[in-house]
């Protein structure tokens, strides 16, 4: 979007805001909207290698996958048993988990249970649940999910199960009896189970018209969603993930993984993009994934890929997953994750997105929360969030902040309020009722569960999940870091201490959490926004910025440079708003909850230290 269009839109929204301050909010507004919020939420596009909102601000999407329940039969391929549960989950995801977006799982099997006939009841229920999230101010990108191609490939007494394709699609193939051999991890079925590999191969080669059928259903699904949401609600649906974790199944003779991406996978994405356009999703990007093994961190699993021969551009997003298979194996990594463990892996994602002309999102990342390797989880997650925030490890950040790179968007796997309370008949076997964890192939990765009173509660350290992050930057974000002080058992993990060369900043931060953002302004009247975790109540929040110094930031007004406000959606979540209407100016803001009634002298000294540091690092 050109700056002229952005400024004209800003004037229009300003006039709208002036008109609505003396009367009721327009029907399209969310609870807690401020004057600029409706225009900001009107669209999400890719511009200059970044997600941008309707005001041209850089946007970072942070949230969760909702939910692996879609992979189960107990709620017929829906993330939730009811709209009420979806609303409860959306509120908790925003207020407890700090998320502003979700990857919303859908099922081809339930969308098209009979060939050529979409199930309108399923689409209606799924759309109602999507609505619960966009009405809570949460952006949504749906995903037609599959793992191991289909549950109907597996025997009733199998150790494993799958999800994705409908029964009729499996019945067409006359596939061999499924067998994985010695496979302690379900993912080994992807390459070792002949039933899975052959069925997957058939899909990519459009045997029996399978790919055509899927694309037809995808188009009908997208059309239904668009037609059954209001324009404002549909604006909150920001794109579509066509296919989860694509893999060839088997390669043709002489075919490489890179050639498969170029000659098979990419043409599928082009077809899906055309179906998006036909369904009225022209302005929304396709969140396309490369071969799932392109960034595997175990050498014998890694396959060349990453859409190396494709130029994505602004109509696509480079969308990838990352799991530390070494850590999950329990064999290839004995210890725990350390400071900077994944900055190289996530830096590669940033570079690949830049090379393909778009932005990136890591739409799945996580680690088991129970089992033999669960002791690694606190450090693995902390290191992954650290790498989303910056490509520089904590120990080096203050000395090399200018190399931080863009803040990455990401969706943690997963957000399942039914964790530990499932009742899933695995492969329809009444003797294999799954209740524990995620109820799917012995996984247990949900960040949330319901307590005995039905209240959503976190299963992970809130200090790590509910994070400060720059949700919208009016200009160009140059560097960001967040020290969450999350815990590994009773040990507080501090990987990015304030250096001793900044003694007053260190005094302000103390043992508290802190974030620091550096950005260059673009002349916008609208503020830069940082999500404020629940651990940052106004009464203990300090902000030190070139825009001023504040302990206990005031409520937002258009003339207040440092302020707080509720985030849109009525969930109780909050944001810090930093207004700098100049253009081309470097700005910084430190936000911490470590200080108790700091003196004006300490605030002023800390501001001087940060100004000198920024001039040294960025000029």
XYZ file of C-alpha atoms in Angstrom:
619
model
C 0.000 0.000 0.000
C 1.443 3.413 -0.947
C 2.100 5.950 1.816
C -0.377 8.319 0.112
C -3.139 5.719 0.372
C -2.173 5.013 3.963
C -2.359 8.692 4.907
C -5.672 9.186 3.110
C -7.050 6.158 4.921
C -5.734 7.578 8.178
C -7.588 10.861 7.549
C -10.792 8.942 6.788
C -10.448 6.885 9.933
C -9.662 9.990 11.991
C -12.882 11.608 10.769
C -14.760 8.397 11.546
C -13.213 8.345 15.003
C -14.248 11.969 15.650
C -17.793 11.179 14.604
C -18.050 8.109 16.816
C -16.623 9.680 19.960
C -19.949 11.411 20.616
C -22.198 8.532 19.673
C -22.427 4.761 19.644
C -19.666 2.712 18.037
C -20.383 1.624 14.464
C -21.796 -1.876 14.183
C -18.553 -3.130 12.639
C -16.409 -2.117 15.623
C -15.114 -4.645 18.127
C -15.338 -4.041 21.859
C -12.444 -1.812 23.010
C -11.723 -0.507 19.502
C -9.917 2.817 19.358
C -10.360 5.301 16.523
C -7.771 3.665 14.257
C -8.536 -0.001 14.949
C -11.266 -0.686 12.351
C -9.076 0.612 9.526
C -6.066 -1.313 10.842
C -8.088 -4.530 10.917
C -9.659 -3.988 7.493
C -6.986 -6.001 5.724
C -3.716 -7.844 6.173
C -1.379 -7.952 3.200
C 2.286 -8.567 2.440
C 4.225 -5.408 1.586
C 8.001 -5.118 1.270
C 8.577 -8.466 2.903
C 6.407 -7.807 5.960
C 2.819 -8.400 7.014
C 1.076 -5.016 6.972
C -2.304 -3.949 8.308
C -4.835 -1.572 6.768
C -2.807 1.415 7.967
C 0.441 0.166 6.490
C 1.945 -0.786 9.857
C 4.184 -3.845 10.144
C 2.312 -6.668 11.849
C 3.600 -9.668 13.781
C 1.215 -12.615 14.130
C 1.650 -14.621 17.321
C -0.649 -17.358 18.534
C -1.472 -21.034 18.430
C -2.881 -23.848 16.341
C -6.599 -24.369 17.019
C -6.749 -27.259 17.413
C -5.594 -30.878 17.117
C -9.130 -31.814 18.108
C -9.862 -31.418 14.385
C -7.755 -34.535 13.795
C -10.124 -36.580 15.976
C -13.549 -38.034 15.301
C -15.102 -37.243 18.676
C -16.220 -33.770 17.564
C -16.530 -34.695 13.881
C -13.479 -32.862 12.632
C -14.173 -29.576 14.428
C -11.811 -27.845 16.857
C -14.591 -27.449 19.432
C -17.675 -29.271 20.606
C -19.680 -26.023 20.602
C -19.505 -22.332 19.761
C -19.544 -21.642 23.500
C -16.325 -23.634 23.868
C -14.827 -21.766 20.915
C -15.648 -18.426 22.567
C -14.201 -19.582 25.884
C -11.056 -20.721 24.115
C -10.689 -17.501 22.121
C -10.973 -15.337 25.225
C -8.430 -17.440 27.101
C -6.057 -17.550 24.146
C -5.975 -13.753 24.032
C -6.009 -13.044 27.766
C -3.839 -15.925 29.052
C -1.765 -16.893 26.027
C -1.190 -13.442 24.551
C -2.160 -14.547 21.040
C -3.431 -12.252 18.300
C -3.874 -14.981 15.665
C -4.639 -18.660 15.182
C -4.033 -21.289 12.555
C -7.510 -22.802 12.409
C -7.575 -26.481 11.439
C -10.170 -27.830 9.019
C -10.755 -31.391 7.797
C -11.206 -32.435 4.164
C -12.735 -35.709 5.390
C -15.587 -33.931 7.132
C -15.965 -31.158 4.571
C -16.488 -33.723 1.767
C -17.604 -37.030 3.312
C -19.235 -38.037 0.029
C -17.408 -37.376 -3.200
C -18.553 -34.180 -4.851
C -20.825 -33.173 -1.963
C -19.681 -30.701 0.656
C -21.270 -31.033 4.079
C -22.907 -27.651 4.617
C -23.557 -28.481 8.279
C -19.829 -28.987 8.844
C -18.960 -25.765 7.018
C -21.581 -23.878 9.032
C -20.240 -25.197 12.337
C -16.641 -24.448 11.379
C -17.563 -20.926 10.260
C -19.398 -20.294 13.528
C -16.259 -21.289 15.421
C -14.063 -19.078 13.227
C -16.451 -16.233 13.992
C -15.808 -16.688 17.727
C -12.144 -15.883 17.149
C -12.432 -12.930 14.777
C -15.055 -11.397 17.080
C -12.453 -11.589 19.866
C -10.002 -9.569 17.759
C -7.985 -12.646 16.756
C -6.842 -13.022 13.162
C -7.427 -16.446 11.599
C -5.770 -18.397 8.822
C -7.472 -21.747 8.146
C -5.514 -24.884 7.332
C -6.786 -28.008 5.582
C -4.909 -30.342 7.876
C -3.545 -33.792 7.167
C -1.093 -36.119 8.853
C -0.295 -39.526 7.361
C -2.859 -38.693 4.672
C -5.970 -40.269 6.245
C -7.234 -42.101 9.319
C -8.901 -44.635 7.007
C -5.518 -46.011 5.967
C -5.058 -47.525 9.438
C -6.327 -50.766 10.904
C -8.528 -50.747 13.981
C -5.734 -52.295 16.066
C -2.934 -50.127 14.677
C -0.456 -48.317 16.901
C -1.045 -45.184 14.863
C -3.710 -43.172 13.096
C -3.903 -40.369 10.582
C -6.199 -37.566 9.480
C -7.033 -35.648 6.335
C -8.501 -37.362 3.287
C -12.030 -38.816 3.371
C -12.786 -42.537 3.363
C -13.941 -42.532 -0.256
C -10.537 -41.221 -1.345
C -8.800 -44.112 0.419
C -11.248 -46.698 -0.923
C -10.322 -45.748 -4.485
C -6.704 -46.759 -4.044
C -6.708 -50.394 -2.930
C -3.670 -49.585 -0.789
C -1.573 -52.218 0.991
C -2.175 -53.056 4.617
C -0.522 -50.368 6.666
C 2.731 -51.304 8.390
C 5.570 -49.136 9.651
C 7.928 -51.708 11.079
C 10.010 -50.499 14.019
C 8.677 -46.958 14.245
C 8.801 -45.468 17.747
C 7.663 -42.080 16.399
C 4.446 -41.630 14.430
C 6.129 -39.373 11.886
C 8.199 -42.284 10.607
C 5.040 -43.503 8.863
C 5.450 -40.617 6.415
C 8.309 -42.384 4.675
C 8.144 -45.973 6.019
C 4.477 -46.973 5.733
C 3.680 -48.083 2.165
C -0.034 -47.351 2.567
C 0.771 -43.749 3.486
C 3.434 -43.223 0.854
C 1.336 -44.654 -1.986
C -1.802 -42.736 -1.040
C 0.184 -39.528 -0.732
C 1.818 -40.135 -4.117
C -1.596 -40.651 -5.691
C -2.852 -37.333 -4.351
C 0.057 -35.374 -5.787
C -0.332 -37.095 -9.162
C -4.100 -36.543 -9.189
C -4.880 -40.244 -9.476
C -8.650 -40.832 -9.503
C -9.040 -37.024 -9.740
C -8.180 -36.742 -6.021
C -6.411 -33.407 -6.227
C -9.170 -31.941 -8.363
C -11.754 -33.067 -5.812
C -9.779 -31.484 -2.985
C -9.401 -28.198 -4.842
C -13.136 -28.135 -5.593
C -13.913 -28.652 -1.904
C -11.389 -26.033 -0.867
C -12.984 -23.481 -3.189
C -16.477 -24.295 -1.923
C -15.246 -24.032 1.657
C -13.633 -20.647 1.091
C -16.716 -19.383 -0.736
C -18.936 -20.505 2.137
C -16.758 -18.811 4.754
C -16.704 -15.546 2.796
C -20.450 -15.545 2.217
C -21.343 -16.379 5.814
C -19.161 -13.867 7.613
C -19.724 -10.127 7.618
C -17.207 -8.037 5.704
C -15.567 -7.023 8.988
C -15.382 -10.616 10.184
C -14.027 -11.808 6.853
C -11.298 -9.165 7.079
C -10.093 -11.032 10.162
C -9.535 -14.155 8.056
C -6.118 -13.296 6.689
C -5.199 -16.159 4.367
C -5.266 -19.916 3.888
C -2.759 -22.738 4.423
C -3.498 -25.159 1.545
C -1.867 -28.359 2.807
C -0.163 -29.307 6.048
C 3.410 -30.648 5.913
C 3.583 -31.675 2.245
C 5.765 -34.600 1.238
C 5.983 -36.589 -1.990
C 5.241 -39.936 -0.381
C 7.606 -41.489 -2.875
C 9.650 -39.779 -5.575
C 9.561 -40.714 -9.227
C 12.656 -42.405 -10.602
C 15.484 -39.866 -10.706
C 13.392 -37.151 -9.077
C 14.975 -35.079 -6.311
C 13.124 -33.435 -3.443
C 13.944 -30.052 -4.942
C 12.579 -31.067 -8.341
C 9.419 -32.385 -6.655
C 8.822 -29.004 -5.023
C 9.342 -27.236 -8.338
C 7.407 -29.577 -10.631
C 4.679 -30.992 -8.367
C 4.184 -28.958 -5.197
C 4.456 -25.459 -6.633
C 1.961 -26.092 -9.468
C -0.487 -27.322 -6.818
C -0.074 -24.041 -4.944
C -0.659 -22.066 -8.133
C -3.905 -24.012 -8.632
C -4.916 -23.391 -5.021
C -4.139 -19.683 -5.405
C -6.497 -19.589 -8.396
C -9.220 -21.265 -6.313
C -8.731 -18.628 -3.604
C -9.237 -15.923 -6.201
C -12.346 -17.607 -7.571
C -13.767 -17.838 -4.038
C -13.327 -14.109 -3.397
C -10.075 -14.343 -1.444
C -8.045 -12.353 -3.996
C -6.601 -9.929 -1.441
C -5.486 -12.642 1.007
C -2.170 -14.509 0.727
C -1.758 -18.269 0.499
C 0.384 -19.554 3.398
C 2.363 -22.158 1.453
C 4.612 -24.781 3.018
C 7.726 -26.365 1.497
C 8.644 -30.035 1.795
C 8.362 -30.667 5.526
C 11.882 -32.121 5.699
C 13.590 -29.075 4.139
C 14.746 -27.767 7.534
C 14.986 -31.000 9.528
C 17.842 -30.733 12.014
C 18.800 -34.421 11.830
C 21.036 -34.887 8.817
C 19.584 -38.178 7.595
C 16.059 -36.689 7.627
C 16.913 -33.451 5.855
C 15.884 -33.099 2.200
C 16.826 -30.290 -0.161
C 13.969 -27.826 -0.452
C 12.484 -24.608 0.790
C 10.816 -23.637 -2.509
C 14.262 -22.801 -3.867
C 13.033 -22.448 -7.447
C 9.862 -20.460 -6.759
C 9.301 -16.723 -6.465
C 6.449 -16.320 -4.039
C 5.911 -12.561 -3.942
C 3.239 -10.740 -1.992
C 0.385 -13.139 -2.845
C 2.049 -15.934 -0.898
C 3.644 -16.321 2.539
C 6.625 -18.593 3.174
C 5.053 -20.863 5.791
C 7.116 -23.520 7.520
C 7.267 -25.657 10.667
C 10.089 -26.326 13.053
C 10.468 -29.062 15.646
C 13.779 -29.945 17.241
C 13.901 -33.588 16.226
C 17.208 -34.012 18.018
C 15.621 -32.955 21.295
C 12.457 -34.983 20.686
C 14.445 -38.119 19.871
C 16.011 -38.286 23.329
C 19.109 -39.689 21.622
C 20.673 -37.019 19.420
C 20.493 -34.247 22.057
C 21.001 -35.295 25.646
C 21.002 -31.907 27.335
C 18.588 -29.017 27.307
C 18.328 -26.134 24.876
C 20.585 -23.162 25.450
C 20.718 -19.463 24.672
C 20.689 -19.036 20.898
C 19.951 -22.692 20.162
C 17.637 -21.932 17.221
C 18.688 -18.505 15.972
C 20.482 -20.163 13.046
C 17.487 -22.333 12.094
C 15.059 -19.439 12.299
C 17.530 -17.131 10.559
C 17.407 -19.536 7.624
C 13.624 -19.105 7.540
C 14.020 -15.321 7.430
C 16.549 -15.587 4.613
C 14.377 -17.989 2.594
C 11.378 -15.666 2.854
C 13.475 -12.711 1.730
C 14.846 -14.698 -1.200
C 11.330 -15.615 -2.330
C 10.081 -12.024 -2.054
C 7.698 -12.339 0.860
C 7.411 -12.656 4.627
C 7.563 -15.788 6.766
C 5.587 -17.510 9.471
C 6.532 -20.578 11.501
C 3.041 -21.981 11.721
C 3.963 -24.947 13.925
C 6.607 -25.299 16.613
C 6.601 -27.089 19.927
C 7.878 -29.906 22.123
C 6.233 -32.704 24.171
C 4.979 -31.644 27.610
C 4.936 -35.169 29.006
C 7.041 -38.262 28.472
C 10.732 -39.006 28.577
C 11.951 -35.805 26.892
C 9.475 -33.366 28.456
C 12.163 -32.076 30.827
C 13.628 -30.228 27.826
C 10.380 -28.366 27.084
C 10.958 -25.169 29.143
C 14.298 -24.497 27.480
C 13.270 -25.624 23.987
C 10.235 -23.319 23.964
C 12.174 -20.392 25.415
C 14.852 -20.802 22.755
C 12.243 -20.997 19.995
C 10.472 -17.832 21.126
C 13.849 -16.143 21.474
C 14.647 -17.049 17.861
C 11.262 -15.735 16.688
C 12.089 -12.389 18.297
C 15.640 -11.982 16.975
C 18.320 -13.767 14.976
C 20.904 -12.795 17.623
C 21.398 -14.885 20.769
C 20.765 -13.214 24.108
C 24.401 -13.066 25.207
C 25.247 -11.071 22.057
C 22.083 -9.047 21.608
C 23.076 -5.744 23.179
C 26.367 -5.720 21.282
C 24.813 -6.722 17.948
C 21.185 -5.576 18.082
C 21.353 -4.138 14.576
C 21.612 -7.717 13.245
C 18.318 -8.759 14.857
C 16.402 -9.013 11.606
C 12.617 -8.927 11.314
C 10.513 -10.299 14.161
C 9.028 -13.570 12.949
C 5.381 -14.519 13.153
C 4.577 -17.901 14.652
C 1.838 -20.266 15.844
C 2.694 -22.689 18.623
C 1.388 -26.241 18.444
C -1.166 -26.257 20.041
C -4.216 -24.833 21.899
C -6.581 -27.684 22.848
C -8.867 -27.037 25.798
C -9.839 -30.728 25.879
C -6.283 -31.846 26.638
C -6.426 -34.828 29.000
C -10.235 -34.989 28.760
C -10.749 -36.602 25.361
C -12.852 -39.644 24.556
C -11.537 -40.728 21.165
C -12.046 -44.230 19.788
C -8.747 -44.620 17.985
C -9.433 -45.898 14.471
C -13.025 -46.533 15.645
C -11.809 -49.215 18.066
C -13.937 -49.268 21.252
C -11.066 -51.041 23.004
C -8.666 -48.201 22.227
C -10.295 -45.181 23.891
C -7.850 -42.268 24.025
C -8.286 -39.796 26.883
C -4.782 -38.610 27.817
C -2.867 -35.713 26.330
C -3.954 -34.750 22.824
C -5.547 -38.201 22.219
C -3.645 -38.518 18.948
C -0.633 -40.817 18.493
C 0.432 -40.280 22.120
C 1.117 -36.579 21.586
C 0.843 -34.068 24.418
C 1.660 -30.541 23.318
C -1.298 -28.365 24.279
C -0.452 -25.164 26.107
C -3.899 -25.153 27.749
C -6.439 -27.405 29.429
C -9.686 -27.057 31.362
C -9.618 -27.399 35.133
C -12.317 -29.229 37.069
C -14.515 -26.130 37.085
C -14.315 -25.840 33.273
C -11.976 -22.849 33.369
C -9.157 -22.630 30.837
C -5.742 -22.724 32.515
C -2.219 -22.752 31.118
C -0.036 -25.856 31.261
C 3.160 -23.893 30.611
C 4.826 -20.958 32.305
C 2.717 -17.880 31.593
C 5.857 -15.736 31.619
C 7.021 -17.520 28.496
C 3.694 -17.779 26.631
C 2.164 -14.381 27.388
C 4.899 -12.231 25.918
C 5.652 -8.677 24.949
C 5.906 -8.521 21.148
C 5.483 -5.737 18.568
C 2.038 -6.544 17.211
C 2.002 -3.455 14.958
C 4.877 -1.077 14.167
C 4.236 2.311 12.587
C 7.348 2.245 10.451
C 10.129 -0.306 10.190
C 11.112 -2.486 13.130
C 14.907 -2.732 13.322
C 15.487 -4.757 16.483
C 13.508 -6.416 19.229
C 14.235 -8.577 22.246
C 12.243 -9.894 25.180
C 13.686 -11.420 28.331
C 10.750 -13.383 29.727
C 12.524 -14.778 32.846
C 10.627 -18.021 32.330
C 11.487 -20.949 34.560
C 12.870 -24.422 34.131
C 11.502 -25.999 37.295
C 12.639 -23.693 40.101
C 15.404 -22.111 37.995
C 14.757 -18.724 36.420
C 16.244 -18.604 32.925
C 17.914 -15.295 32.117
C 19.595 -15.459 28.718
C 19.670 -11.743 27.929
C 20.781 -9.762 30.987
C 21.150 -6.002 30.703
C 24.900 -5.335 30.351
C 26.813 -3.668 33.159
C 27.617 -0.789 30.800
C 23.992 0.325 31.293
C 23.787 0.430 35.115
C 20.658 2.559 35.400
C 18.792 0.438 32.858
C 19.895 -2.650 34.780
C 18.647 -1.064 38.021
C 15.240 -0.377 36.478
C 14.910 -3.896 35.101
C 16.230 -5.609 38.216
C 14.995 -9.194 38.261
C 11.924 -8.317 36.216
C 10.951 -8.995 32.633
C 11.822 -6.488 29.939
C 11.450 -5.850 26.226
C 13.246 -3.411 23.982
C 12.170 -2.357 20.510
C 13.985 -0.118 18.048
C 12.106 1.164 15.006
C 12.229 3.867 12.338
C 9.068 5.945 12.002
C 7.165 6.510 8.763
C 5.021 9.552 9.522
C 1.961 7.613 10.678
C -0.443 9.251 13.090
C -1.373 5.823 14.423
C 0.712 4.315 17.222
C 3.133 1.447 17.378
C 1.628 -1.342 19.494
C 3.251 -3.856 21.808
C 1.215 -6.595 23.444
C 1.358 -6.265 27.238
C 1.240 -9.553 29.158
C -0.862 -9.885 32.279
C 2.426 -9.678 34.215
C 2.676 -6.009 33.142
C -0.132 -4.242 35.025
C 0.020 -0.465 34.781
C 0.962 -0.172 38.432
C 4.290 -1.923 37.837
C 5.083 -1.022 34.222
C 7.917 1.341 33.365
C 8.617 2.655 29.874
C 11.841 4.437 28.950
C 11.873 5.844 25.436
C 13.071 8.772 23.391
C 9.339 9.636 23.444
C 9.497 10.089 27.219
C 9.720 8.158 30.473
C 6.679 6.853 32.315
C 6.038 4.750 35.398
C 2.427 3.542 35.322
C 1.495 4.578 31.757
C -1.744 6.555 31.402
C -4.764 5.631 29.307
C -4.409 6.295 25.605
C -5.289 9.576 23.955
C -4.168 10.845 20.564
C -1.817 13.322 22.219
C -0.249 10.898 24.718
C 3.021 9.512 23.323
C 3.254 6.581 25.784
C -0.006 5.023 26.914
C -1.928 1.790 27.405
C -5.305 0.523 26.236
C -7.306 -2.661 25.989
C -6.761 -4.745 22.879
C -9.818 -5.016 20.595
C -12.209 -7.873 21.231
C -13.283 -7.482 24.845
C -10.998 -10.230 26.194
C -9.245 -8.131 28.838
C -5.867 -8.239 27.074
C -3.856 -5.008 26.920
C -1.373 -3.143 24.731
C 1.236 -0.432 25.015
C 0.765 2.377 22.464
C 3.729 4.509 21.330
C 2.876 7.470 19.114
C 5.601 9.091 17.013
C 4.127 11.025 14.108
C 7.495 11.990 12.608
C 9.086 10.280 9.617
C 12.450 8.577 9.216
C 13.378 8.973 12.871
C 14.935 6.236 14.973
C 12.962 5.465 18.109
C 13.411 3.065 20.981
C 11.261 1.900 23.869
C 12.234 -0.207 26.861
C 9.296 -1.669 28.799
C 9.843 -3.493 32.081
C 7.933 -4.638 35.143
C 11.040 -4.759 37.343
C 10.937 -1.283 38.868
C 9.098 -0.073 41.951
C 8.392 3.678 41.904
C 11.634 4.615 40.129
C 12.950 8.104 40.743
C 12.979 10.741 38.042
C 16.770 10.756 38.248
C 17.056 7.035 37.523
C 14.556 7.278 34.657
C 16.469 10.178 33.137
C 19.804 8.413 33.518
C 18.427 5.233 31.969
C 17.087 7.241 29.059
C 20.499 8.792 28.474
C 22.158 5.371 28.559
C 19.715 3.948 26.021
C 20.066 6.974 23.732
C 23.836 6.579 23.701
C 23.557 2.828 23.146
C 21.164 3.297 20.226
C 23.330 5.963 18.608
C 26.301 3.612 18.844
C 24.470 0.555 17.508
C 22.293 2.020 14.742
C 23.987 5.158 13.423
